[in-house]
Amino acid sequence: MSKLRVSIIGSGNWGSAIAKIVGKNVEKLSQFENRVNMYVYEEMVNGKKLSEIINETHENVKYLPNHKLPTTIIAVPDLLKAVEDADILIFVIPHQFVKNVGNQLAGKIKNTAIALSLIKGFDIAEGGGIELISNVITKHLQIPCSVLMGANLANEVADEKFCETTIGCHNPKTSLILKELIQTPNFRVVTTEDVETVEVCGALKNIVACGAGFSDGLDLGDNTKAAIIRLGLMEMIKFVEVFYDKNHKLSTFFESCGIADLVTTCYGGRNRKCSEAFVRTGRNFDELEKEMLNGQRLQGPETAAEVYHMLKCKNMEEKFPLFRAIHRICIGEIKPKDLIDCIRQHPEHM
């Protein structure tokens, strides 16, 4: 049987961290080709092309400095060449770019290929709803798309500190292939068929992290932040029940994709950090993203806007008061301090 060819679409902080794992695993596992193309959006770093730097030094000096990538990882600045003949496509790009990439790849992918999305966010759908990124990928490429979400801060993964992640996949055979490709002794993978819950958790936790950052910016302390995390988890569960799989497994929220990712993002993620700075400096998120994230994209405020858009179209904003308040703070409609009134008035049971 021919070996499976893997391509990674995206080379930011998280994309490079996962490339480090995948690149090492394909060296050891006979079922995979011993070369992984990684699509790199070309940019100049100190007068030199980033793709050339990566291929010469085996280091993504902009997005994951001081970490050597395996020699199996080859940076490719041409998207179509990067995915040529790929059997497994790993998507690790900001969710805002998925449609554009999907349009470029439509009709260019093997019909036997499978996709794995590490992208946390939603896409605005026609008719006032929002669409899961995995569905967007499947629609454009006509191939099945699984998801990987978890408490996986990229720098800690790259440092090979122990952590867990969750793969949501409907096909048991595909789950096994993806687990073998991704898992290491320090990166433990748990699989589940509760795919929609896994993906929704990965998107919604970034909204809650903004609320945690507002709390930090207001110096409200850990008790208040704990309340935001708890209420945020309640709204995440309610969101899945109302808009997605009513037969979801509550246990999925206790996997890495759920409570673990929520906690780590509310204490260590970029959305929390920028939201704290939003309160302390009074500057908008566009300015803070450019200044603080070294070219990375901020997901929380945009995801909050997408979710609010859907809730408003469905006349359900009042059912999710924390999500609504965080969005309104992000766009300057209410003050960060008004978040406390939302917490005080939040229903005990949802």
mmCIF file of C-alpha atoms in Angstrom:
data_model
loop_
_atom_site.group_PDB
_atom_site.id
_atom_site.type_symbol
_atom_site.label_atom_id
_atom_site.label_comp_id
_atom_site.label_asym_id
_atom_site.label_seq_id
_atom_site.Cartn_x
_atom_site.Cartn_y
_atom_site.Cartn_z
ATOM 1 C CA MET A 1 0.000 0.000 0.000
ATOM 2 C CA SER A 2 1.321 3.452 -0.916
ATOM 3 C CA LYS A 3 2.423 5.757 1.882
ATOM 4 C CA LEU A 4 0.244 8.639 3.001
ATOM 5 C CA ARG A 5 1.395 12.132 2.066
ATOM 6 C CA VAL A 6 0.735 14.864 4.645
ATOM 7 C CA SER A 7 0.480 18.610 3.981
ATOM 8 C CA ILE A 8 0.105 21.389 6.541
ATOM 9 C CA ILE A 9 -1.719 24.536 5.462
ATOM 10 C CA GLY A 10 -0.472 27.284 7.725
ATOM 11 C CA SER A 11 2.834 28.125 9.363
ATOM 12 C CA GLY A 12 2.080 30.481 12.210
ATOM 13 C CA ASN A 13 2.773 29.823 15.864
ATOM 14 C CA TRP A 14 0.390 26.862 16.195
ATOM 15 C CA GLY A 15 1.008 25.596 12.673
ATOM 16 C CA SER A 16 4.749 25.445 13.274
ATOM 17 C CA ALA A 17 4.282 23.734 16.642
ATOM 18 C CA ILE A 18 2.117 21.015 15.124
ATOM 19 C CA ALA A 19 4.595 20.717 12.239
ATOM 20 C CA LYS A 20 7.289 19.898 14.775
ATOM 21 C CA ILE A 21 5.181 16.981 16.040
ATOM 22 C CA VAL A 22 4.067 15.729 12.632
ATOM 23 C CA GLY A 23 7.544 16.064 11.159
ATOM 24 C CA LYS A 24 9.052 13.869 13.869
ATOM 25 C CA ASN A 25 6.281 11.292 13.675
ATOM 26 C CA VAL A 26 6.531 10.731 9.917
ATOM 27 C CA GLU A 27 10.214 9.930 10.394
ATOM 28 C CA LYS A 28 9.256 7.032 12.677
ATOM 29 C CA LEU A 29 6.004 5.742 11.177
ATOM 30 C CA SER A 30 6.233 3.674 8.016
ATOM 31 C CA GLN A 31 2.708 4.424 6.758
ATOM 32 C CA PHE A 32 3.554 8.096 6.104
ATOM 33 C CA GLU A 33 5.813 9.681 3.499
ATOM 34 C CA ASN A 34 9.022 11.046 4.954
ATOM 35 C CA ARG A 35 8.307 14.590 3.737
ATOM 36 C CA VAL A 36 5.661 17.079 4.868
ATOM 37 C CA ASN A 37 4.960 20.185 2.817
ATOM 38 C CA MET A 38 4.024 23.188 4.952
ATOM 39 C CA TYR A 39 2.318 26.061 3.167
ATOM 40 C CA VAL A 40 3.939 29.348 4.168
ATOM 41 C CA TYR A 41 2.362 32.688 3.389
ATOM 42 C CA GLU A 42 5.441 34.386 1.990
ATOM 43 C CA GLU A 43 6.785 37.443 3.763
ATOM 44 C CA MET A 44 10.136 39.088 4.165
ATOM 45 C CA VAL A 45 12.037 38.734 7.431
ATOM 46 C CA ASN A 46 15.240 40.764 7.732
ATOM 47 C CA GLY A 47 15.391 41.083 3.965
ATOM 48 C CA LYS A 48 14.955 37.381 3.236
ATOM 49 C CA LYS A 49 11.968 35.212 2.291
ATOM 50 C CA LEU A 50 10.513 33.385 5.283
ATOM 51 C CA SER A 51 10.159 30.125 3.328
ATOM 52 C CA GLU A 52 13.870 30.201 2.446
ATOM 53 C CA ILE A 53 14.826 30.855 6.068
ATOM 54 C CA ILE A 54 12.742 27.898 7.247
ATOM 55 C CA ASN A 55 14.219 25.530 4.657
ATOM 56 C CA GLU A 56 17.797 26.653 5.293
ATOM 57 C CA THR A 57 17.758 26.911 9.092
ATOM 58 C CA HIS A 58 14.809 24.572 9.908
ATOM 59 C CA GLU A 59 13.372 27.279 12.132
ATOM 60 C CA ASN A 60 10.373 29.571 11.778
ATOM 61 C CA VAL A 61 12.208 32.593 13.114
ATOM 62 C CA LYS A 62 9.126 34.825 13.074
ATOM 63 C CA TYR A 63 6.361 32.685 14.548
ATOM 64 C CA LEU A 64 8.170 29.956 16.508
ATOM 65 C CA PRO A 65 11.730 31.138 17.171
ATOM 66 C CA ASN A 66 14.281 28.981 19.004
ATOM 67 C CA HIS A 67 12.608 25.730 17.970
ATOM 68 C CA LYS A 68 14.142 23.487 15.348
ATOM 69 C CA LEU A 69 11.725 21.923 12.896
ATOM 70 C CA PRO A 70 12.483 18.412 11.636
ATOM 71 C CA THR A 71 14.164 18.240 8.241
ATOM 72 C CA THR A 72 11.058 16.419 7.000
ATOM 73 C CA ILE A 73 9.192 19.753 7.079
ATOM 74 C CA ILE A 74 9.548 21.637 3.793
ATOM 75 C CA ALA A 75 8.247 25.222 3.549
ATOM 76 C CA VAL A 76 6.356 25.825 0.303
ATOM 77 C CA PRO A 77 5.075 29.345 -0.529
ATOM 78 C CA ASP A 78 2.836 28.125 -3.381
ATOM 79 C CA LEU A 79 -0.456 26.831 -1.940
ATOM 80 C CA LEU A 80 -1.277 24.434 -4.779
ATOM 81 C CA LYS A 81 2.225 22.945 -4.796
ATOM 82 C CA ALA A 82 2.096 22.550 -1.029
ATOM 83 C CA VAL A 83 -0.991 20.331 -1.191
ATOM 84 C CA GLU A 84 -0.122 18.436 -4.379
ATOM 85 C CA ASP A 85 -1.091 14.730 -4.087
ATOM 86 C CA ALA A 86 -1.754 15.120 -0.358
ATOM 87 C CA ASP A 87 -3.694 12.379 1.405
ATOM 88 C CA ILE A 88 -4.016 14.260 4.700
ATOM 89 C CA LEU A 89 -4.510 18.037 4.816
ATOM 90 C CA ILE A 90 -3.971 19.736 8.183
ATOM 91 C CA PHE A 91 -5.519 23.217 8.267
ATOM 92 C CA VAL A 92 -3.927 25.686 10.724
ATOM 93 C CA ILE A 93 -4.801 29.158 9.458
ATOM 94 C CA PRO A 94 -6.890 31.980 10.965
ATOM 95 C CA HIS A 95 -10.563 31.227 10.432
ATOM 96 C CA GLN A 96 -10.996 34.477 8.496
ATOM 97 C CA PHE A 97 -8.963 33.032 5.595
ATOM 98 C CA VAL A 98 -10.633 29.634 5.233
ATOM 99 C CA LYS A 99 -13.052 30.516 2.431
ATOM 100 C CA ASN A 100 -10.343 32.098 0.302
ATOM 101 C CA VAL A 101 -8.052 29.089 0.722
ATOM 102 C CA GLY A 102 -10.971 26.748 0.067
ATOM 103 C CA ASN A 103 -11.781 28.549 -3.170
ATOM 104 C CA GLN A 104 -8.190 28.171 -4.342
ATOM 105 C CA LEU A 105 -8.099 24.461 -3.523
ATOM 106 C CA ALA A 106 -11.542 23.514 -4.857
ATOM 107 C CA GLY A 107 -11.170 20.799 -7.481
ATOM 108 C CA LYS A 108 -7.419 20.499 -6.852
ATOM 109 C CA ILE A 109 -7.508 17.898 -4.041
ATOM 110 C CA LYS A 110 -7.574 14.096 -4.317
ATOM 111 C CA ASN A 111 -11.112 12.849 -3.736
ATOM 112 C CA THR A 112 -9.730 10.210 -1.365
ATOM 113 C CA ALA A 113 -8.015 12.789 0.857
ATOM 114 C CA ILE A 114 -9.048 13.633 4.414
ATOM 115 C CA ALA A 115 -8.771 16.929 6.260
ATOM 116 C CA LEU A 116 -8.037 17.836 9.866
ATOM 117 C CA SER A 117 -8.922 21.318 11.085
ATOM 118 C CA LEU A 118 -7.084 22.936 13.997
ATOM 119 C CA ILE A 119 -8.933 26.205 13.336
ATOM 120 C CA LYS A 120 -10.922 27.792 16.150
ATOM 121 C CA GLY A 121 -13.763 30.001 14.954
ATOM 122 C CA PHE A 122 -16.918 30.183 12.852
ATOM 123 C CA ASP A 123 -17.872 31.434 9.435
ATOM 124 C CA ILE A 124 -20.891 33.622 8.730
ATOM 125 C CA ALA A 125 -23.473 31.602 6.811
ATOM 126 C CA GLU A 126 -26.308 32.770 4.605
ATOM 127 C CA GLY A 127 -29.602 33.410 6.365
ATOM 128 C CA GLY A 128 -28.117 34.821 9.559
ATOM 129 C CA GLY A 129 -26.474 31.711 10.951
ATOM 130 C CA ILE A 130 -22.897 30.656 11.494
ATOM 131 C CA GLU A 131 -21.154 27.672 10.019
ATOM 132 C CA LEU A 132 -18.532 25.347 11.433
ATOM 133 C CA ILE A 133 -15.137 25.680 9.771
ATOM 134 C CA SER A 134 -15.005 21.921 9.187
ATOM 135 C CA ASN A 135 -18.219 22.219 7.161
ATOM 136 C CA VAL A 136 -16.745 25.069 5.122
ATOM 137 C CA ILE A 137 -13.698 22.923 4.306
ATOM 138 C CA THR A 138 -15.872 19.930 3.372
ATOM 139 C CA LYS A 139 -18.109 22.054 1.133
ATOM 140 C CA HIS A 140 -15.186 23.523 -0.786
ATOM 141 C CA LEU A 141 -13.038 20.402 -1.068
ATOM 142 C CA GLN A 142 -15.697 17.652 -1.047
ATOM 143 C CA ILE A 143 -13.709 15.597 1.473
ATOM 144 C CA PRO A 144 -14.430 14.695 5.122
ATOM 145 C CA CYS A 145 -12.954 17.012 7.753
ATOM 146 C CA SER A 146 -12.166 16.055 11.343
ATOM 147 C CA VAL A 147 -11.193 18.546 14.057
ATOM 148 C CA LEU A 148 -8.483 18.847 16.722
ATOM 149 C CA MET A 149 -9.066 21.114 19.733
ATOM 150 C CA GLY A 150 -7.579 21.257 23.200
ATOM 151 C CA ALA A 151 -5.606 23.055 25.884
ATOM 152 C CA ASN A 152 -2.677 23.453 23.523
ATOM 153 C CA LEU A 153 -0.817 26.741 23.917
ATOM 154 C CA ALA A 154 1.570 26.540 20.988
ATOM 155 C CA ASN A 155 4.798 27.488 22.744
ATOM 156 C CA GLU A 156 4.240 24.898 25.468
ATOM 157 C CA VAL A 157 3.499 22.224 22.854
ATOM 158 C CA ALA A 158 6.685 23.179 21.030
ATOM 159 C CA ASP A 159 8.600 22.973 24.330
ATOM 160 C CA GLU A 160 7.285 19.389 24.590
ATOM 161 C CA LYS A 161 5.606 20.020 27.917
ATOM 162 C CA PHE A 162 2.922 17.431 28.577
ATOM 163 C CA CYS A 163 -0.572 18.267 27.401
ATOM 164 C CA GLU A 164 -3.695 16.644 26.012
ATOM 165 C CA THR A 165 -5.811 17.282 22.941
ATOM 166 C CA THR A 166 -9.097 16.026 21.495
ATOM 167 C CA ILE A 167 -9.727 14.807 17.953
ATOM 168 C CA GLY A 168 -13.351 14.757 16.823
ATOM 169 C CA CYS A 169 -13.854 12.315 13.966
ATOM 170 C CA HIS A 170 -16.836 10.327 12.695
ATOM 171 C CA ASN A 171 -14.800 7.531 11.102
ATOM 172 C CA PRO A 172 -12.996 5.136 13.514
ATOM 173 C CA LYS A 173 -10.387 4.182 10.892
ATOM 174 C CA THR A 174 -9.594 7.830 10.192
ATOM 175 C CA SER A 175 -9.431 8.527 13.940
ATOM 176 C CA LEU A 176 -6.725 5.902 14.310
ATOM 177 C CA ILE A 177 -4.664 7.317 11.420
ATOM 178 C CA LEU A 178 -4.878 10.865 12.772
ATOM 179 C CA LYS A 179 -4.071 9.768 16.313
ATOM 180 C CA GLU A 180 -0.947 7.940 15.105
ATOM 181 C CA LEU A 181 0.123 11.008 13.116
ATOM 182 C CA ILE A 182 -0.358 13.480 15.982
ATOM 183 C CA GLN A 183 0.223 11.672 19.279
ATOM 184 C CA THR A 184 3.529 11.702 21.162
ATOM 185 C CA PRO A 185 4.430 10.754 24.752
ATOM 186 C CA ASN A 186 3.940 14.425 25.710
ATOM 187 C CA PHE A 187 0.966 15.172 23.437
ATOM 188 C CA ARG A 188 -1.787 12.770 24.388
ATOM 189 C CA VAL A 189 -4.709 12.416 21.975
ATOM 190 C CA VAL A 190 -8.229 11.380 22.958
ATOM 191 C CA THR A 191 -10.696 10.727 20.128
ATOM 192 C CA THR A 192 -14.473 11.100 20.073
ATOM 193 C CA GLU A 193 -17.259 10.969 17.500
ATOM 194 C CA ASP A 194 -18.906 14.032 19.136
ATOM 195 C CA VAL A 195 -17.358 16.200 16.431
ATOM 196 C CA GLU A 196 -19.598 19.279 16.527
ATOM 197 C CA THR A 197 -19.194 19.684 20.292
ATOM 198 C CA VAL A 198 -15.409 19.494 20.004
ATOM 199 C CA GLU A 199 -15.338 22.190 17.341
ATOM 200 C CA VAL A 200 -17.873 24.503 18.971
ATOM 201 C CA CYS A 201 -15.898 24.390 22.237
ATOM 202 C CA GLY A 202 -12.759 25.439 20.399
ATOM 203 C CA ALA A 203 -14.464 28.520 18.994
ATOM 204 C CA LEU A 204 -16.565 29.674 21.942
ATOM 205 C CA LYS A 205 -13.814 29.487 24.548
ATOM 206 C CA ASN A 206 -12.106 32.457 22.852
ATOM 207 C CA ILE A 207 -15.147 34.618 23.608
ATOM 208 C CA VAL A 208 -15.034 33.648 27.277
ATOM 209 C CA ALA A 209 -11.288 34.371 27.322
ATOM 210 C CA CYS A 210 -12.043 37.958 26.317
ATOM 211 C CA GLY A 211 -14.307 38.213 29.355
ATOM 212 C CA ALA A 212 -11.500 36.844 31.533
ATOM 213 C CA GLY A 213 -9.144 39.454 30.086
ATOM 214 C CA PHE A 214 -11.605 42.255 30.806
ATOM 215 C CA SER A 215 -11.766 41.017 34.397
ATOM 216 C CA ASP A 216 -7.962 41.061 34.653
ATOM 217 C CA GLY A 217 -7.828 44.552 33.174
ATOM 218 C CA LEU A 218 -10.259 45.722 35.834
ATOM 219 C CA ASP A 219 -8.219 43.982 38.583
ATOM 220 C CA LEU A 220 -11.279 42.050 39.741
ATOM 221 C CA GLY A 221 -9.328 39.031 40.976
ATOM 222 C CA ASP A 222 -9.480 35.284 40.527
ATOM 223 C CA ASN A 223 -12.915 34.796 42.117
ATOM 224 C CA THR A 224 -14.553 36.989 39.495
ATOM 225 C CA LYS A 225 -12.604 35.315 36.722
ATOM 226 C CA ALA A 226 -13.730 31.923 38.023
ATOM 227 C CA ALA A 227 -17.353 33.107 37.807
ATOM 228 C CA ILE A 228 -16.806 34.210 34.199
ATOM 229 C CA ILE A 229 -15.297 30.823 33.335
ATOM 230 C CA ARG A 230 -18.188 28.953 34.979
ATOM 231 C CA LEU A 231 -20.884 31.050 33.334
ATOM 232 C CA GLY A 232 -19.032 30.833 30.045
ATOM 233 C CA LEU A 233 -19.000 27.042 30.229
ATOM 234 C CA MET A 234 -22.745 27.070 30.936
ATOM 235 C CA GLU A 235 -23.359 29.162 27.824
ATOM 236 C CA MET A 236 -21.085 26.933 25.746
ATOM 237 C CA ILE A 237 -23.102 23.864 26.748
ATOM 238 C CA LYS A 238 -26.377 25.679 26.096
ATOM 239 C CA PHE A 239 -25.150 26.837 22.681
ATOM 240 C CA VAL A 240 -24.418 23.276 21.575
ATOM 241 C CA GLU A 241 -27.792 22.081 22.872
ATOM 242 C CA VAL A 242 -29.751 24.823 21.093
ATOM 243 C CA PHE A 243 -27.947 25.105 17.763
ATOM 244 C CA TYR A 244 -26.126 21.830 17.204
ATOM 245 C CA ASP A 245 -26.369 18.264 18.459
ATOM 246 C CA LYS A 246 -29.067 17.841 21.105
ATOM 247 C CA ASN A 247 -27.678 14.333 21.613
ATOM 248 C CA HIS A 248 -24.185 15.588 22.393
ATOM 249 C CA LYS A 249 -22.198 13.964 25.173
ATOM 250 C CA LEU A 250 -21.865 16.124 28.258
ATOM 251 C CA SER A 251 -18.607 14.250 28.918
ATOM 252 C CA THR A 252 -17.063 15.950 25.852
ATOM 253 C CA PHE A 253 -17.034 19.238 27.772
ATOM 254 C CA PHE A 254 -14.724 17.564 30.288
ATOM 255 C CA GLU A 255 -12.195 16.548 27.640
ATOM 256 C CA SER A 256 -9.242 18.748 26.722
ATOM 257 C CA CYS A 257 -11.319 20.522 24.060
ATOM 258 C CA GLY A 258 -13.766 21.709 26.732
ATOM 259 C CA ILE A 259 -13.011 22.805 30.276
ATOM 260 C CA ALA A 260 -9.239 22.336 29.937
ATOM 261 C CA ASP A 261 -8.967 24.567 26.853
ATOM 262 C CA LEU A 262 -11.316 27.089 28.442
ATOM 263 C CA VAL A 263 -9.220 27.381 31.614
ATOM 264 C CA THR A 264 -5.832 27.595 29.911
ATOM 265 C CA THR A 265 -7.088 30.179 27.409
ATOM 266 C CA CYS A 266 -8.605 32.300 30.170
ATOM 267 C CA TYR A 267 -5.258 32.368 31.959
ATOM 268 C CA GLY A 268 -2.621 32.118 29.241
ATOM 269 C CA GLY A 269 -4.020 32.820 25.784
ATOM 270 C CA ARG A 270 -3.655 35.751 23.397
ATOM 271 C CA ASN A 271 -7.346 36.695 23.646
ATOM 272 C CA ARG A 272 -7.073 37.118 27.411
ATOM 273 C CA LYS A 273 -3.852 39.097 27.081
ATOM 274 C CA CYS A 274 -5.158 41.506 24.457
ATOM 275 C CA SER A 275 -8.475 41.937 26.263
ATOM 276 C CA GLU A 276 -6.643 42.939 29.430
ATOM 277 C CA ALA A 277 -4.659 45.491 27.411
ATOM 278 C CA PHE A 278 -7.930 46.692 25.812
ATOM 279 C CA VAL A 279 -9.161 47.694 29.272
ATOM 280 C CA ARG A 280 -5.895 49.091 30.596
ATOM 281 C CA THR A 281 -4.944 51.145 27.507
ATOM 282 C CA GLY A 282 -8.302 52.052 26.002
ATOM 283 C CA ARG A 283 -6.955 51.133 22.551
ATOM 284 C CA ASN A 284 -8.920 49.107 20.016
ATOM 285 C CA PHE A 285 -8.287 45.458 19.182
ATOM 286 C CA ASP A 286 -6.873 46.133 15.712
ATOM 287 C CA GLU A 287 -4.087 48.261 17.196
ATOM 288 C CA LEU A 288 -3.403 45.774 19.997
ATOM 289 C CA GLU A 289 -3.266 42.829 17.594
ATOM 290 C CA LYS A 290 -0.638 44.554 15.445
ATOM 291 C CA GLU A 291 1.426 45.622 18.457
ATOM 292 C CA MET A 292 1.220 42.513 20.644
ATOM 293 C CA LEU A 293 0.835 39.437 18.425
ATOM 294 C CA ASN A 294 3.749 39.582 15.973
ATOM 295 C CA GLY A 295 1.591 38.891 12.934
ATOM 296 C CA GLN A 296 -0.782 36.406 14.591
ATOM 297 C CA ARG A 297 -4.532 36.960 14.445
ATOM 298 C CA LEU A 298 -6.898 37.567 17.341
ATOM 299 C CA GLN A 299 -9.922 35.258 17.222
ATOM 300 C CA GLY A 300 -12.069 36.173 20.240
ATOM 301 C CA PRO A 301 -13.625 39.547 19.277
ATOM 302 C CA GLU A 302 -14.455 38.378 15.752
ATOM 303 C CA THR A 303 -15.937 35.098 16.994
ATOM 304 C CA ALA A 304 -17.998 37.080 19.510
ATOM 305 C CA ALA A 305 -19.333 39.206 16.645
ATOM 306 C CA GLU A 306 -20.169 36.119 14.581
ATOM 307 C CA VAL A 307 -21.991 34.468 17.474
ATOM 308 C CA TYR A 308 -23.874 37.653 18.338
ATOM 309 C CA HIS A 309 -24.925 38.002 14.693
ATOM 310 C CA MET A 310 -26.456 34.532 14.842
ATOM 311 C CA LEU A 311 -28.112 35.097 18.224
ATOM 312 C CA LYS A 312 -29.657 38.359 17.051
ATOM 313 C CA CYS A 313 -30.979 36.783 13.843
ATOM 314 C CA LYS A 314 -32.559 34.034 15.955
ATOM 315 C CA ASN A 315 -33.826 36.589 18.538
ATOM 316 C CA MET A 316 -31.917 34.751 21.272
ATOM 317 C CA GLU A 317 -29.436 37.350 22.561
ATOM 318 C CA GLU A 318 -31.043 37.361 26.009
ATOM 319 C CA LYS A 319 -30.517 33.600 26.326
ATOM 320 C CA PHE A 320 -26.728 34.107 26.230
ATOM 321 C CA PRO A 321 -26.095 37.237 28.327
ATOM 322 C CA LEU A 322 -22.356 36.698 28.825
ATOM 323 C CA PHE A 323 -21.649 36.236 25.103
ATOM 324 C CA ARG A 324 -23.775 39.304 24.360
ATOM 325 C CA ALA A 325 -22.031 41.488 26.948
ATOM 326 C CA ILE A 326 -18.543 40.493 25.783
ATOM 327 C CA HIS A 327 -19.405 41.360 22.184
ATOM 328 C CA ARG A 328 -20.863 44.716 23.182
ATOM 329 C CA ILE A 329 -17.701 45.541 25.154
ATOM 330 C CA CYS A 330 -15.501 44.540 22.202
ATOM 331 C CA ILE A 331 -17.275 47.003 19.886
ATOM 332 C CA GLY A 332 -17.436 49.804 22.474
ATOM 333 C CA GLU A 333 -21.199 49.688 22.966
ATOM 334 C CA ILE A 334 -20.846 49.250 26.726
ATOM 335 C CA LYS A 335 -17.937 49.737 29.132
ATOM 336 C CA PRO A 336 -15.808 46.833 30.431
ATOM 337 C CA LYS A 337 -17.020 47.533 33.981
ATOM 338 C CA ASP A 338 -20.574 46.773 32.804
ATOM 339 C CA LEU A 339 -19.557 43.109 32.553
ATOM 340 C CA ILE A 340 -20.087 42.839 36.307
ATOM 341 C CA ASP A 341 -23.761 43.786 35.993
ATOM 342 C CA CYS A 342 -24.109 40.981 33.457
ATOM 343 C CA ILE A 343 -22.568 38.504 35.886
ATOM 344 C CA ARG A 344 -24.794 39.663 38.749
ATOM 345 C CA GLN A 345 -27.934 39.267 36.649
ATOM 346 C CA HIS A 346 -26.965 36.005 34.957
ATOM 347 C CA PRO A 347 -29.621 33.303 35.565
ATOM 348 C CA GLU A 348 -28.644 30.592 38.025
ATOM 349 C CA HIS A 349 -29.899 27.881 35.689
ATOM 350 C CA MET A 350 -29.959 27.868 31.901
#
